[in-house]
Short mmCIF file of C-alpha atoms in Angstrom, two decimals:
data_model
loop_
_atom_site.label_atom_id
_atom_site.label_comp_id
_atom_site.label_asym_id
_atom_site.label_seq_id
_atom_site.Cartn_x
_atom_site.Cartn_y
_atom_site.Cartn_z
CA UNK Q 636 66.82 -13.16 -78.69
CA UNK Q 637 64.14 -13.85 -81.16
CA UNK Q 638 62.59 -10.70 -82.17
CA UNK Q 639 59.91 -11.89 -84.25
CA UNK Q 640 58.59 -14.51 -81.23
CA UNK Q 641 58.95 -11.69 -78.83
CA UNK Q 642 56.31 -11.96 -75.78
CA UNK Q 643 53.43 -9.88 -76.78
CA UNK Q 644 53.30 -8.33 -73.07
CA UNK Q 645 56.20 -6.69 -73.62
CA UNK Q 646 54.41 -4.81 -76.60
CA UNK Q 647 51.69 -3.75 -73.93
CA UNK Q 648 54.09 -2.32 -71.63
CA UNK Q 649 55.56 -0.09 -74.72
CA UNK Q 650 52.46 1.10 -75.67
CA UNK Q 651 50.92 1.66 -72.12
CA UNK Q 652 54.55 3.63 -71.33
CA UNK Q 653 53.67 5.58 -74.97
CA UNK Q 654 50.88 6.40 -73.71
CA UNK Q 655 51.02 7.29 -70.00
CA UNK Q 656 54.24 8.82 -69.71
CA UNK Q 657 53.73 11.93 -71.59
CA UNK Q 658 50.02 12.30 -70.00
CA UNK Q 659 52.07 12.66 -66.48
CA UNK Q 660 54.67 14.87 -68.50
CA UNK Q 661 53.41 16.55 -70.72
CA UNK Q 662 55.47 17.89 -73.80
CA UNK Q 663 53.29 20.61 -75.41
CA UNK Q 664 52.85 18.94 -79.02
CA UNK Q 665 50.00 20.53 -81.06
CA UNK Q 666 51.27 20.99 -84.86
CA UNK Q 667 49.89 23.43 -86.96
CA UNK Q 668 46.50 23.91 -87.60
CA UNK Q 669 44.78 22.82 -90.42
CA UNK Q 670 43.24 24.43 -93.07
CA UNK Q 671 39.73 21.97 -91.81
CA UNK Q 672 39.79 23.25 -88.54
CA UNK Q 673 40.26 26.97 -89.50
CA UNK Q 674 37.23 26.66 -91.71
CA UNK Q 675 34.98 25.21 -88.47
CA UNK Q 676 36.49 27.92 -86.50
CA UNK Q 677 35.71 30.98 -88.74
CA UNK Q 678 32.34 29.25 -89.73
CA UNK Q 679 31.33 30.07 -85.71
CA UNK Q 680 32.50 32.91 -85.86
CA UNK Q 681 30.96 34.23 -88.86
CA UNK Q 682 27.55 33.18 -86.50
CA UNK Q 683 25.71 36.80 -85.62
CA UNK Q 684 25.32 36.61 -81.63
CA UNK Q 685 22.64 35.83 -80.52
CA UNK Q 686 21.84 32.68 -83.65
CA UNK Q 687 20.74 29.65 -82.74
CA UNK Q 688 23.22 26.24 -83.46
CA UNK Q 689 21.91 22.71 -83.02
CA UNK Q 690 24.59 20.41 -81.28
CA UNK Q 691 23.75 16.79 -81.61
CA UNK Q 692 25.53 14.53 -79.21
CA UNK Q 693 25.91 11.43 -81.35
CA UNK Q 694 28.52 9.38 -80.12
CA UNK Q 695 29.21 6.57 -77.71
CA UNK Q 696 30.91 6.80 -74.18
CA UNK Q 697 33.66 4.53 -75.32
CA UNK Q 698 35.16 6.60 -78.13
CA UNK Q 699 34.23 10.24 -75.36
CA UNK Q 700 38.22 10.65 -74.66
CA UNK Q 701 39.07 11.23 -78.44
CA UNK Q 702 35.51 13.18 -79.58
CA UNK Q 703 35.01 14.73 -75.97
CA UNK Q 704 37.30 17.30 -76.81
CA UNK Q 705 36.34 17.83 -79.99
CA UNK Q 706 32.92 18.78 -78.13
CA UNK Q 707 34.26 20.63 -75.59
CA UNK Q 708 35.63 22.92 -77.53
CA UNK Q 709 33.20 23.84 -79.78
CA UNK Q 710 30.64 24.32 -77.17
CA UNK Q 711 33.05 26.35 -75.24
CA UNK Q 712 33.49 28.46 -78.81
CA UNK Q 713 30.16 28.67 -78.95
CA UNK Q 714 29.23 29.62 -75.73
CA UNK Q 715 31.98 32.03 -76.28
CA UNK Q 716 30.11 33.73 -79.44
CA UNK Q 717 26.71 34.44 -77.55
CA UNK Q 718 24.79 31.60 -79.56
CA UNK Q 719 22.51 29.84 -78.49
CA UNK Q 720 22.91 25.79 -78.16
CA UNK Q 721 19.85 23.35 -78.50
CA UNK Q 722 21.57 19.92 -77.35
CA UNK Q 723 20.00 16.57 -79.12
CA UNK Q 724 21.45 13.05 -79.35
CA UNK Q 725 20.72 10.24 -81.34
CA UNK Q 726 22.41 7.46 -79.18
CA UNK Q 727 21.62 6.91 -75.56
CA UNK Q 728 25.20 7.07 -74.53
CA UNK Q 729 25.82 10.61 -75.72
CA UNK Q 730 22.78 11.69 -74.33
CA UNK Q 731 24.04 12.16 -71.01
CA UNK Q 732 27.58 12.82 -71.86
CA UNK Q 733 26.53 15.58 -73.79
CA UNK Q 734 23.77 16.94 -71.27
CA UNK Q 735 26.80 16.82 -68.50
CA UNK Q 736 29.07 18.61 -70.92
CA UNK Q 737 26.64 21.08 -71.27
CA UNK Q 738 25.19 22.05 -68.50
CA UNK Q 739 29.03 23.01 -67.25
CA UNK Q 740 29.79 24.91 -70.08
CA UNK Q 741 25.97 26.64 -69.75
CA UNK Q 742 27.22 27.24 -66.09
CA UNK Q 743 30.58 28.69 -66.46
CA UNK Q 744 29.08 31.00 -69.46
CA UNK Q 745 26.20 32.22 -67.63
CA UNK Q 746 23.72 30.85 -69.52
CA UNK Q 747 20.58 30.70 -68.45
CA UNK Q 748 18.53 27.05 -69.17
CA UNK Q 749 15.49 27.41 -71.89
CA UNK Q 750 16.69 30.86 -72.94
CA UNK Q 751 20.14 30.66 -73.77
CA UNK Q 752 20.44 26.71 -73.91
CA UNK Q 753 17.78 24.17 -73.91
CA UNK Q 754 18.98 20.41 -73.60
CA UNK Q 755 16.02 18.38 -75.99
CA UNK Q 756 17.75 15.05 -74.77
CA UNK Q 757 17.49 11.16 -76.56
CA UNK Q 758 15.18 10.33 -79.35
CA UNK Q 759 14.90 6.54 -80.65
CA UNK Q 760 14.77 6.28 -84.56
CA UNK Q 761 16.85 8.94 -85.50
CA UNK Q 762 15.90 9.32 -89.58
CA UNK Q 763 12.10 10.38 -87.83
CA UNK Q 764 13.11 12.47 -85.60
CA UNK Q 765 15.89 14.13 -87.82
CA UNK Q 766 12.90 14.87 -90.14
CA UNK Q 767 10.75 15.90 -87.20
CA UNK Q 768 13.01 18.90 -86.07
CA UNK Q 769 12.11 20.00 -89.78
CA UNK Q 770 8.42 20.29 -89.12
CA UNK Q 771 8.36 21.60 -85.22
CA UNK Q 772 10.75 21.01 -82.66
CA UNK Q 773 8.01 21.45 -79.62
CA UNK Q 774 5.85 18.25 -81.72
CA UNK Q 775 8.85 16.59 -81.90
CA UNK Q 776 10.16 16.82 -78.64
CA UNK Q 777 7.27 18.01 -76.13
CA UNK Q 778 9.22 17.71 -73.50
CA UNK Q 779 12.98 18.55 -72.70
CA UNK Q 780 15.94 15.81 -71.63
CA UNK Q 781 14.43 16.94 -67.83
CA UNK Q 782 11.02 16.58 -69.07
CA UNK Q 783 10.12 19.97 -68.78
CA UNK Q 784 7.63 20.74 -70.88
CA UNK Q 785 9.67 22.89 -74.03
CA UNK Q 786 6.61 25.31 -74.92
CA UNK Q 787 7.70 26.67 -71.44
CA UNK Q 788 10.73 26.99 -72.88
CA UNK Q 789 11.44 30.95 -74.31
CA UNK Q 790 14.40 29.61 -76.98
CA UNK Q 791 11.87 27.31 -78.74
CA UNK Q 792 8.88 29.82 -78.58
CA UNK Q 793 11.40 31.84 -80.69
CA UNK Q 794 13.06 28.70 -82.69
CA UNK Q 795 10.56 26.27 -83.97
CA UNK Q 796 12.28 24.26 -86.69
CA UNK Q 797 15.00 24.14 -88.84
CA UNK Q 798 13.91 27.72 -90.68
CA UNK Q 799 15.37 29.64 -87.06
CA UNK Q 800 18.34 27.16 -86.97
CA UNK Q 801 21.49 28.76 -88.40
CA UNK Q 802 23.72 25.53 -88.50
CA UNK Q 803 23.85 22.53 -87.10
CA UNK Q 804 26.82 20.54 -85.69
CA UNK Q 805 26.63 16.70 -84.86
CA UNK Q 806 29.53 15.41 -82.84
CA UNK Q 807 29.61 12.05 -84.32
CA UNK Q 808 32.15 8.66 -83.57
CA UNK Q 809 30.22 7.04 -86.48
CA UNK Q 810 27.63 7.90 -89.72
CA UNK Q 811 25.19 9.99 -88.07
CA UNK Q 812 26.25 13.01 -89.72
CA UNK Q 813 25.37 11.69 -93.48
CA UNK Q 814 21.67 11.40 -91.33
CA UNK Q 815 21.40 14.82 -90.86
CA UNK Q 816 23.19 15.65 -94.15
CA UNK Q 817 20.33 13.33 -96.02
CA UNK Q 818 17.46 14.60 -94.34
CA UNK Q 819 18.01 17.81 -92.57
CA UNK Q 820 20.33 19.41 -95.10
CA UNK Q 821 18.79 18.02 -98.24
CA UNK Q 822 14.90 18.34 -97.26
CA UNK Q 823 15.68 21.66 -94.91
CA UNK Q 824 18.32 23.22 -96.32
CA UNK Q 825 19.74 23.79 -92.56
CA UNK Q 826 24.01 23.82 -93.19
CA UNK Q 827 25.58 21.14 -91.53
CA UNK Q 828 29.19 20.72 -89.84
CA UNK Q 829 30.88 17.77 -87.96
CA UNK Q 830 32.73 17.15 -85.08
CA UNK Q 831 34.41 13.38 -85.93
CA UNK Q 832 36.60 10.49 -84.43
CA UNK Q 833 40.00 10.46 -86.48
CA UNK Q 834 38.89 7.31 -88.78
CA UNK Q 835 35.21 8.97 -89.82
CA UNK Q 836 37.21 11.74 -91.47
CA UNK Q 837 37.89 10.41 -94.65
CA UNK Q 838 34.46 8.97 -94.74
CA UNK Q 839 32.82 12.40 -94.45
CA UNK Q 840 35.64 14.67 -97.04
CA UNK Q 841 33.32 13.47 -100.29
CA UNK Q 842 30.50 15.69 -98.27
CA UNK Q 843 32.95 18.36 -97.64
CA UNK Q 844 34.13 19.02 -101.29
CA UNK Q 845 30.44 18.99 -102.33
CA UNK Q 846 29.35 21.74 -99.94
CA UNK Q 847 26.84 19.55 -98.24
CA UNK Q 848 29.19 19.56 -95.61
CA UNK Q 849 30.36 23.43 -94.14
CA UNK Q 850 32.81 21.93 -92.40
CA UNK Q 851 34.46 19.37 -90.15
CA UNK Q 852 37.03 18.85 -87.12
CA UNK Q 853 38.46 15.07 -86.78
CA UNK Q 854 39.99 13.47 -83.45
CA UNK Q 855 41.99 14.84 -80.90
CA UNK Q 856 44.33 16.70 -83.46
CA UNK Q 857 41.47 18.66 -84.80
CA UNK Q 858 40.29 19.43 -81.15
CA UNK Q 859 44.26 20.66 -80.06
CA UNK Q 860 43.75 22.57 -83.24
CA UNK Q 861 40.95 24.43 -82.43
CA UNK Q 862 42.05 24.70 -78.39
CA UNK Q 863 44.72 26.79 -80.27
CA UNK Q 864 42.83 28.53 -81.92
CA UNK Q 865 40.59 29.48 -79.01
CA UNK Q 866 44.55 29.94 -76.91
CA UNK Q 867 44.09 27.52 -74.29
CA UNK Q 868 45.30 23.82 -73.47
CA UNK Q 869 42.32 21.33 -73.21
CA UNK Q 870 42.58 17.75 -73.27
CA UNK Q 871 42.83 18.11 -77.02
CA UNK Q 872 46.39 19.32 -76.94
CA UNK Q 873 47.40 16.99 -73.69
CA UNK Q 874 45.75 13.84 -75.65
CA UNK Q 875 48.26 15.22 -78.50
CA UNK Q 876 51.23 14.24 -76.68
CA UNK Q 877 50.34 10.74 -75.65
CA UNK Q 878 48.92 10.45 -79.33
CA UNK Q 879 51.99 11.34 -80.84
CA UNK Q 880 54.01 8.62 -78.87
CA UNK Q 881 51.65 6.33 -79.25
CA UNK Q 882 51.97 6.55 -83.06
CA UNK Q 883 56.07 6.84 -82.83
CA UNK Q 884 56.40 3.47 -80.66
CA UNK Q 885 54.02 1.52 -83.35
CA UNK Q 886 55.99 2.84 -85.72
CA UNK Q 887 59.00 1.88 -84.23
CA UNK Q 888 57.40 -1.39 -83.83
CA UNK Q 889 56.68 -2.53 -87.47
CA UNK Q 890 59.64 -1.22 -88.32
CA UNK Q 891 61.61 -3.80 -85.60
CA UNK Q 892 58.96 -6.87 -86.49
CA UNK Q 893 60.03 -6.14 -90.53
CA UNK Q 894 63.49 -6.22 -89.50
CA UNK Q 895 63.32 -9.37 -87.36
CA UNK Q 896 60.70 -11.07 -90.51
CA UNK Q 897 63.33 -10.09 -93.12
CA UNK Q 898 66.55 -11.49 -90.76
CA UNK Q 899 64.22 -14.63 -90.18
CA UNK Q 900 63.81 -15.05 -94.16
CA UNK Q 901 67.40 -14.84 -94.92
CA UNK Q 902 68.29 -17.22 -92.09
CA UNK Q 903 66.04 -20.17 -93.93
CA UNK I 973 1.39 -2.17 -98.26
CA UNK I 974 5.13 -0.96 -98.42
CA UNK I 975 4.45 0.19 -102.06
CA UNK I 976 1.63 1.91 -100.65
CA UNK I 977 3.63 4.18 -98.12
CA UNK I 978 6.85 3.73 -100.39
CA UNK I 979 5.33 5.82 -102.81
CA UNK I 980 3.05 7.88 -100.59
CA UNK I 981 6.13 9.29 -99.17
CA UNK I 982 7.70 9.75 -102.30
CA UNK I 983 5.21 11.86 -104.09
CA UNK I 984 4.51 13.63 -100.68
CA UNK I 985 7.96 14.85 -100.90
CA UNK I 986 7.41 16.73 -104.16
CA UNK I 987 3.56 17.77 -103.56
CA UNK I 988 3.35 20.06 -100.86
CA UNK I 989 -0.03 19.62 -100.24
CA UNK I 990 -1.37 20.14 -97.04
CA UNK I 991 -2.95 16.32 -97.13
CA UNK I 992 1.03 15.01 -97.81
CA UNK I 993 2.05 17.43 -94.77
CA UNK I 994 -0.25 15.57 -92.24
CA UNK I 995 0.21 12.08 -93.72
CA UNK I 996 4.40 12.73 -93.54
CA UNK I 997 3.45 13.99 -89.50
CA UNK I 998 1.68 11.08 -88.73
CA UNK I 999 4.52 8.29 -90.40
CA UNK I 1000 7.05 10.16 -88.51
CA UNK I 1001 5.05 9.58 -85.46
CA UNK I 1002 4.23 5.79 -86.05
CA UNK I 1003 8.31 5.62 -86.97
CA UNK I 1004 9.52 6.55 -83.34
CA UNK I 1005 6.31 4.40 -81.92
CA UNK I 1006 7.15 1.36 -83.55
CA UNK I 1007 11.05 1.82 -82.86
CA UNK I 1008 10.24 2.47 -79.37
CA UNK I 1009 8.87 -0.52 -78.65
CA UNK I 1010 11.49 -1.90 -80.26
CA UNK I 1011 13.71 -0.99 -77.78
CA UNK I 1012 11.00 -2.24 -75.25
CA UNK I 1013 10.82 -5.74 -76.54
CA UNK I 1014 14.92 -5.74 -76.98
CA UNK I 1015 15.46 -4.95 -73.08
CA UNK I 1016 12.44 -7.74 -72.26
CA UNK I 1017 13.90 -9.94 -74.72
CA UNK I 1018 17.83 -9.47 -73.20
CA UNK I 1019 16.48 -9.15 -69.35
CA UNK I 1020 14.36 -13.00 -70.25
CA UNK I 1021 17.15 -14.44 -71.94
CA UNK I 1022 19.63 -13.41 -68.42
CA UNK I 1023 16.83 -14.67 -66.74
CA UNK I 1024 16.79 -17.69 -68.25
CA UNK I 1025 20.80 -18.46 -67.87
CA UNK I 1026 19.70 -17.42 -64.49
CA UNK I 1027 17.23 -19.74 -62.83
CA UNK I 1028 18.63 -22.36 -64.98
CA UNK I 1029 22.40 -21.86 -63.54
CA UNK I 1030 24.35 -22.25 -66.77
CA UNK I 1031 27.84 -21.63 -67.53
CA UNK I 1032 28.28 -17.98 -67.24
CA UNK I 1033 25.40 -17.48 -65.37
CA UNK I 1034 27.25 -15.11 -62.39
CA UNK I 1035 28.00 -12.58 -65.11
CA UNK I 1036 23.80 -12.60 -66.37
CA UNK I 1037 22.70 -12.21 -62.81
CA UNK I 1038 25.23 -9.44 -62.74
CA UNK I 1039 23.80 -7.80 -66.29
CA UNK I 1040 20.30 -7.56 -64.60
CA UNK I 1041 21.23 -5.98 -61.67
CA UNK I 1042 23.21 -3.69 -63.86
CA UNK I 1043 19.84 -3.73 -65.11
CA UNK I 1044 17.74 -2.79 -62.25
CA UNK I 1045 20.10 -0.39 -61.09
CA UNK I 1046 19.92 1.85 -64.12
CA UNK I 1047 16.26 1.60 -64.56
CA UNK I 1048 15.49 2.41 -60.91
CA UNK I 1049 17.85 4.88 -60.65
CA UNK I 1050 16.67 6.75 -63.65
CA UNK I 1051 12.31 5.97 -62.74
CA UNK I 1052 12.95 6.95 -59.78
CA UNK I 1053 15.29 9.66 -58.98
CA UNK I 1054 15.13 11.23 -62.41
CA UNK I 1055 18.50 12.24 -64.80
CA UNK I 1056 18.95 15.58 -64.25
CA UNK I 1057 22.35 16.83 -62.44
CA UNK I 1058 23.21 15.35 -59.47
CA UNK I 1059 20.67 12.25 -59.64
CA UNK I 1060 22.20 8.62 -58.83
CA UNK I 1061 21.68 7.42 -62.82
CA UNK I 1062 24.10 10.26 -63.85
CA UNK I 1063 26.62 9.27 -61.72
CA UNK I 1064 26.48 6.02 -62.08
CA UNK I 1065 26.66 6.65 -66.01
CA UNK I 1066 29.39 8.89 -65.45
CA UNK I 1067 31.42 6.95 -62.78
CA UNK I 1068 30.86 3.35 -63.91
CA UNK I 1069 29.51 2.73 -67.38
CA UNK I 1070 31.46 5.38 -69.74
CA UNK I 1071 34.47 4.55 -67.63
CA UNK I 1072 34.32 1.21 -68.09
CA UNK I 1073 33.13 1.24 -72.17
CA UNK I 1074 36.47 3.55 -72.34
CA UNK I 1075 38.56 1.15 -70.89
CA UNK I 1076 37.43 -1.68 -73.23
CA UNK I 1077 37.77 0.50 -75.93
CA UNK I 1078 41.35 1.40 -75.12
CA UNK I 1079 42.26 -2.24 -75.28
CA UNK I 1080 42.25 -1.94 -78.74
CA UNK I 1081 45.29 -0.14 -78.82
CA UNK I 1082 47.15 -2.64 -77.35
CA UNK I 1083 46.17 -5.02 -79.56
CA UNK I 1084 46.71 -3.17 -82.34
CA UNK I 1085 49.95 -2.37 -81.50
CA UNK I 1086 50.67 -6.24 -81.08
CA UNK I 1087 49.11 -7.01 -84.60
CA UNK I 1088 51.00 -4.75 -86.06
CA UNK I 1089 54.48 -5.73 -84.47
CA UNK I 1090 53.38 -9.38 -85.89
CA UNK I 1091 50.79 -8.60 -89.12
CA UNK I 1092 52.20 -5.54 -90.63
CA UNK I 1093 55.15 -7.09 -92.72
CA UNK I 1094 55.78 -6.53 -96.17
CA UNK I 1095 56.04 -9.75 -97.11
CA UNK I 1096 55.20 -8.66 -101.34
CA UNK I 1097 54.90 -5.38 -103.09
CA UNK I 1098 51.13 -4.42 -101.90
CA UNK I 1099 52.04 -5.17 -98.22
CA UNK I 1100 54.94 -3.02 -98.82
CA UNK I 1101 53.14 -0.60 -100.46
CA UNK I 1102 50.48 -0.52 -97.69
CA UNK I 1103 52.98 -0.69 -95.02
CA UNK I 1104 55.25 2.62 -96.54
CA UNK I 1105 51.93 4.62 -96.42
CA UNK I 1106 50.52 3.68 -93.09
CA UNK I 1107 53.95 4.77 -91.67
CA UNK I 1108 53.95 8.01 -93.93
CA UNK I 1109 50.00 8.70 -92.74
CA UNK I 1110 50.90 7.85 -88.72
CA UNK I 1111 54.14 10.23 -89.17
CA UNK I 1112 52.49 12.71 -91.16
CA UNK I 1113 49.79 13.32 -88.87
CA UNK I 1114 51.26 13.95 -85.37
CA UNK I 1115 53.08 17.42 -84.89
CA UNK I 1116 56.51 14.92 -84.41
CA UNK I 1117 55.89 14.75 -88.25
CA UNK I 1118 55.10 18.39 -89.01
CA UNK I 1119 58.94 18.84 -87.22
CA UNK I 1120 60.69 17.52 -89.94
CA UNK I 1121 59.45 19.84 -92.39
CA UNK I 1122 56.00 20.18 -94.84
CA UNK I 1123 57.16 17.38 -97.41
CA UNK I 1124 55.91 14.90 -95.04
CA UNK I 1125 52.39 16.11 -93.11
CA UNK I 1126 51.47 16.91 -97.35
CA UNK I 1127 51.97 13.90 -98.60
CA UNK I 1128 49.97 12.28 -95.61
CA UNK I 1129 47.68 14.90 -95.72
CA UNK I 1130 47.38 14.04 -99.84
CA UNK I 1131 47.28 10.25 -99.42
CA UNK I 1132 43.92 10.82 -97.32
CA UNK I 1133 42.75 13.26 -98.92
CA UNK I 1134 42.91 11.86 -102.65
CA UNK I 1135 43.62 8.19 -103.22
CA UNK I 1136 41.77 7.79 -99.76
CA UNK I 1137 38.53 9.86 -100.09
CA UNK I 1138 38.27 9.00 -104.24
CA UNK I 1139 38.00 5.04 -102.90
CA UNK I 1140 35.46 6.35 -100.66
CA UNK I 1141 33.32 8.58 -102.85
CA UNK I 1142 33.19 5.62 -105.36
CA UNK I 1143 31.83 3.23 -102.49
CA UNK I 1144 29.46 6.20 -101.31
CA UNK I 1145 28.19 6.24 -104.83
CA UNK I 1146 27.86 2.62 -105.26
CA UNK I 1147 25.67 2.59 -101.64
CA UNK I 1148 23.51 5.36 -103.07
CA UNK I 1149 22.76 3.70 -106.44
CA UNK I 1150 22.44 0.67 -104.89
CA UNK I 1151 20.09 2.02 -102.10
CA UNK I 1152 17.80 3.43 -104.85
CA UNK I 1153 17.34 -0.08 -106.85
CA UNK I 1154 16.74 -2.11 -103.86
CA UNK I 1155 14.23 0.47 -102.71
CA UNK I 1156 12.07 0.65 -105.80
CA UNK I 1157 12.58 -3.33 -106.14
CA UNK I 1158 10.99 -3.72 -102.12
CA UNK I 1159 8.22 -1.06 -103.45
CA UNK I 1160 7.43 -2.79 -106.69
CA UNK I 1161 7.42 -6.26 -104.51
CA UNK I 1162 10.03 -7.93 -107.18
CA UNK I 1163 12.32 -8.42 -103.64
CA UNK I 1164 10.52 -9.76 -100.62
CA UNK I 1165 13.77 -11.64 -99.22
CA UNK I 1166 13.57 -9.07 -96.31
CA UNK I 1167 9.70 -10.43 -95.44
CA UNK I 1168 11.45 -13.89 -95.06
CA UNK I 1169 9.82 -14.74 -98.23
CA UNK I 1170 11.18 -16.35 -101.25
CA UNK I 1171 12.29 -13.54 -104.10
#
């Protein structure tokens, strides 16, 4: 058997065993946590009760499995804390991914929509709008993702711009935090933290060592993290399994494909 | 024109003069207008150009008449019965169109894996190189890794952290210089490539 010509569908059906097979049984791998997501964690919680957070929903349905978690649990830690949550999004996708998110956290927390949580919704040209929240939130956004009108709204009679905002968190599969860290945190002065895809990590550390960034949670390890940090199992710490296979059968694979390109080479 | 509001905005941010306050309100404003509409003449532009492959039955043209229905759908669902819980557009988003965007996107690991079973070989000393710390970073950063002890999630942890990130701030600091010359070179006029126009 040739191992380097090997039928590539036989590569699928490792991988898609990788992957499924510890979904249906699960193993319970989470790892330590991280110094990164510690730092996240104890920046909420350093939040008095009763602040206000911005969560910005800017991410794309396709990449929702790995940064959905990441979002679900730091709305849940959130919600948790007593602080209140205006929800924004600067792509159309996340806007109602992270309006549906939302709204059954808001639910199973008891809070109550326009006091506790008001959902702003979708706004095109995000660098505007970014600055707009800076100036007044009602002028930016006179009307809520349900289009109710947001002076009705008793959380924005009480926070009108950045100045009432105690941090701001954008859950992000691509550059949208350096936005927010350009505009909002360098005009406003608001403090900024991330919730990332795995690969934007390393992208965003340069921001983190220079305290423009507070802090920041990457991929489904940094969401299985913090799920262990808040003591429950979320699809963070599930994902964790299937993750972790996932990376041991590639692994095993380049290691096989060198083996088979090095046998090959010594053959001719 | 650009120079004008180039450096309008510029000074604006270091005066805070009322006058600068309401000019800055009213570009923000004209921003979102003008990028709105942008969005409007992108859907006319993609819904005439399915039209087009349409009427005129080209190759393909099943999967455009498909696209504006897809079309239709959303829009009508969303004019009509609103987005709020509940409504038809939510669960149509939620049931059919981040479903299916996730299921592309998982694709890719398949294909990765298969690019990397042929690709990833280390065929000189900078493949090899490359190939020893892609296989310390994947180890290093699933708890599988952390099992065998600290030696090997810290030296992921360092090879991302360091050589990664110090790559990265240099490109992040090239962007930023770079950003600020071609701005003040569109403001001054000296480059007018992005106008279509010769330099």
């Amino acid at each position: 058997m040739n191992l380097a010509q090997i039928d590539r569908r036989w590569i699928f059906v490792i991988v898609f065993l990788a992957v499924a097979l510890p979904l249906l049984f699960p193993i319970g791998l989470v790892g330590e946590v991280s110094p990164r997501t510690q730092t996240m964690h104890d920046l909420i919680e350093a939040l008095p009760r009763g602040a206000t957070v911005i969560i910005s929903f800017d991410c794309e349905a396709a990449s929702w499995p790995e940064i959905g978690p990441v979002a679900e649990a730091l709305v849940e830690h959130t919600m948790q804390r007593g602080i209140r949550i205006i929800g924004t999004s600067f792509l159309s996708e996340g806007t109602a991914l992270g309006f549906e998110l939302l709204s059954r956290h808001a639910d199973a927390a008891d809070y109550v929509q326009g006091r506790d949580w008001v959902y702003l919704g979708f706004r095109p040209q995000y660098v505007a709008a970014i600055l707009g929240l800076g100036e007044s939130i009602t002028q930016e956004y006179p009307r809520d993702y349900i289009n109710q009108p947001s002076e009705d709204h008793t959380l924005l009679g009480a926070v009108r711009s950045y100045r009432d905002v105690a941090l701001v968190i954008s859950i992000a599969d691509d550059t949208m935090p350096q936005y927010w860290i350009e505009y909002a945190g360098a005009r406003y002065g608001v403090k900024i933290a991330a919730g990332l895809s795995a690969v934007m990590v390393t992208t965003f550390t340069p921001y983190l060592d220079s305290g423009q960034l507070q802090a920041l949670i990457g991929g489904l390890k940094g969401a299985a993290e913090y799920e262990r940090l808040l003591g429950r199992e979320g699809a963070g710490s599930r994902g964790m399994d299937a993750q972790s296979s996932a990376h041991l059968a590639i692994i095993v694979l380049v290691i096989i494909g060198n083996v088979a390109y090095f046998r090959g080479r010594g053959r001719s | 024109m650009v120079g004008v509001f180039g450096f309008a905005m510029l000074i604006q941010y270091f005066v805070p003069h009322p006058l600068g306050r309401v000019l800055y309100g009213r570009v923000l404003e004209w921003m979102q207008v003008i990028f709105a509409a942008g969005l409007v003449l992108g859907g006319a532009t993609y819904a005439m150009s399915h039209l087009r492959t349409v009427s005129g039955r080209r190759e393909g043209w099943i999967y455009s008449l498909l696209a504006l229905a897809a079309l239709t759908l959303m829009l009508a669902a969303g004019l009509i019965g609103g987005i709020d819980r509940g409504t038809l557009f939510l669960w149509l988003f939620n049931n059919l169109q981040a479903p299916l965007q996730q299921t592309v996107f998982s694709l890719l690991a398949f294909f990765v894996a298969s690019a990397a079973y042929r690709g990833f070989r280390a065929r000189n000393i900078d493949a090899a190189l490359l190939l020893i710390v892609a296989l310390v970073v994947m180890l290093g950063r699933i708890p599988i890794g952390e099992m065998t002890g600290p030696f090997l999630p810290d030296l992921a942890r360092w090879l991302v952290d360091v050589p990664a990130v110090a790559a990265k701030r240099g490109i992040l600091i090239g962007i930023g210089l770079g950003s600020v010359a071609v701005a003040l070179r569109v403001m001054l006029g000296i480059e007018r490539a992005w106008l279509g126009g010769r330099r």
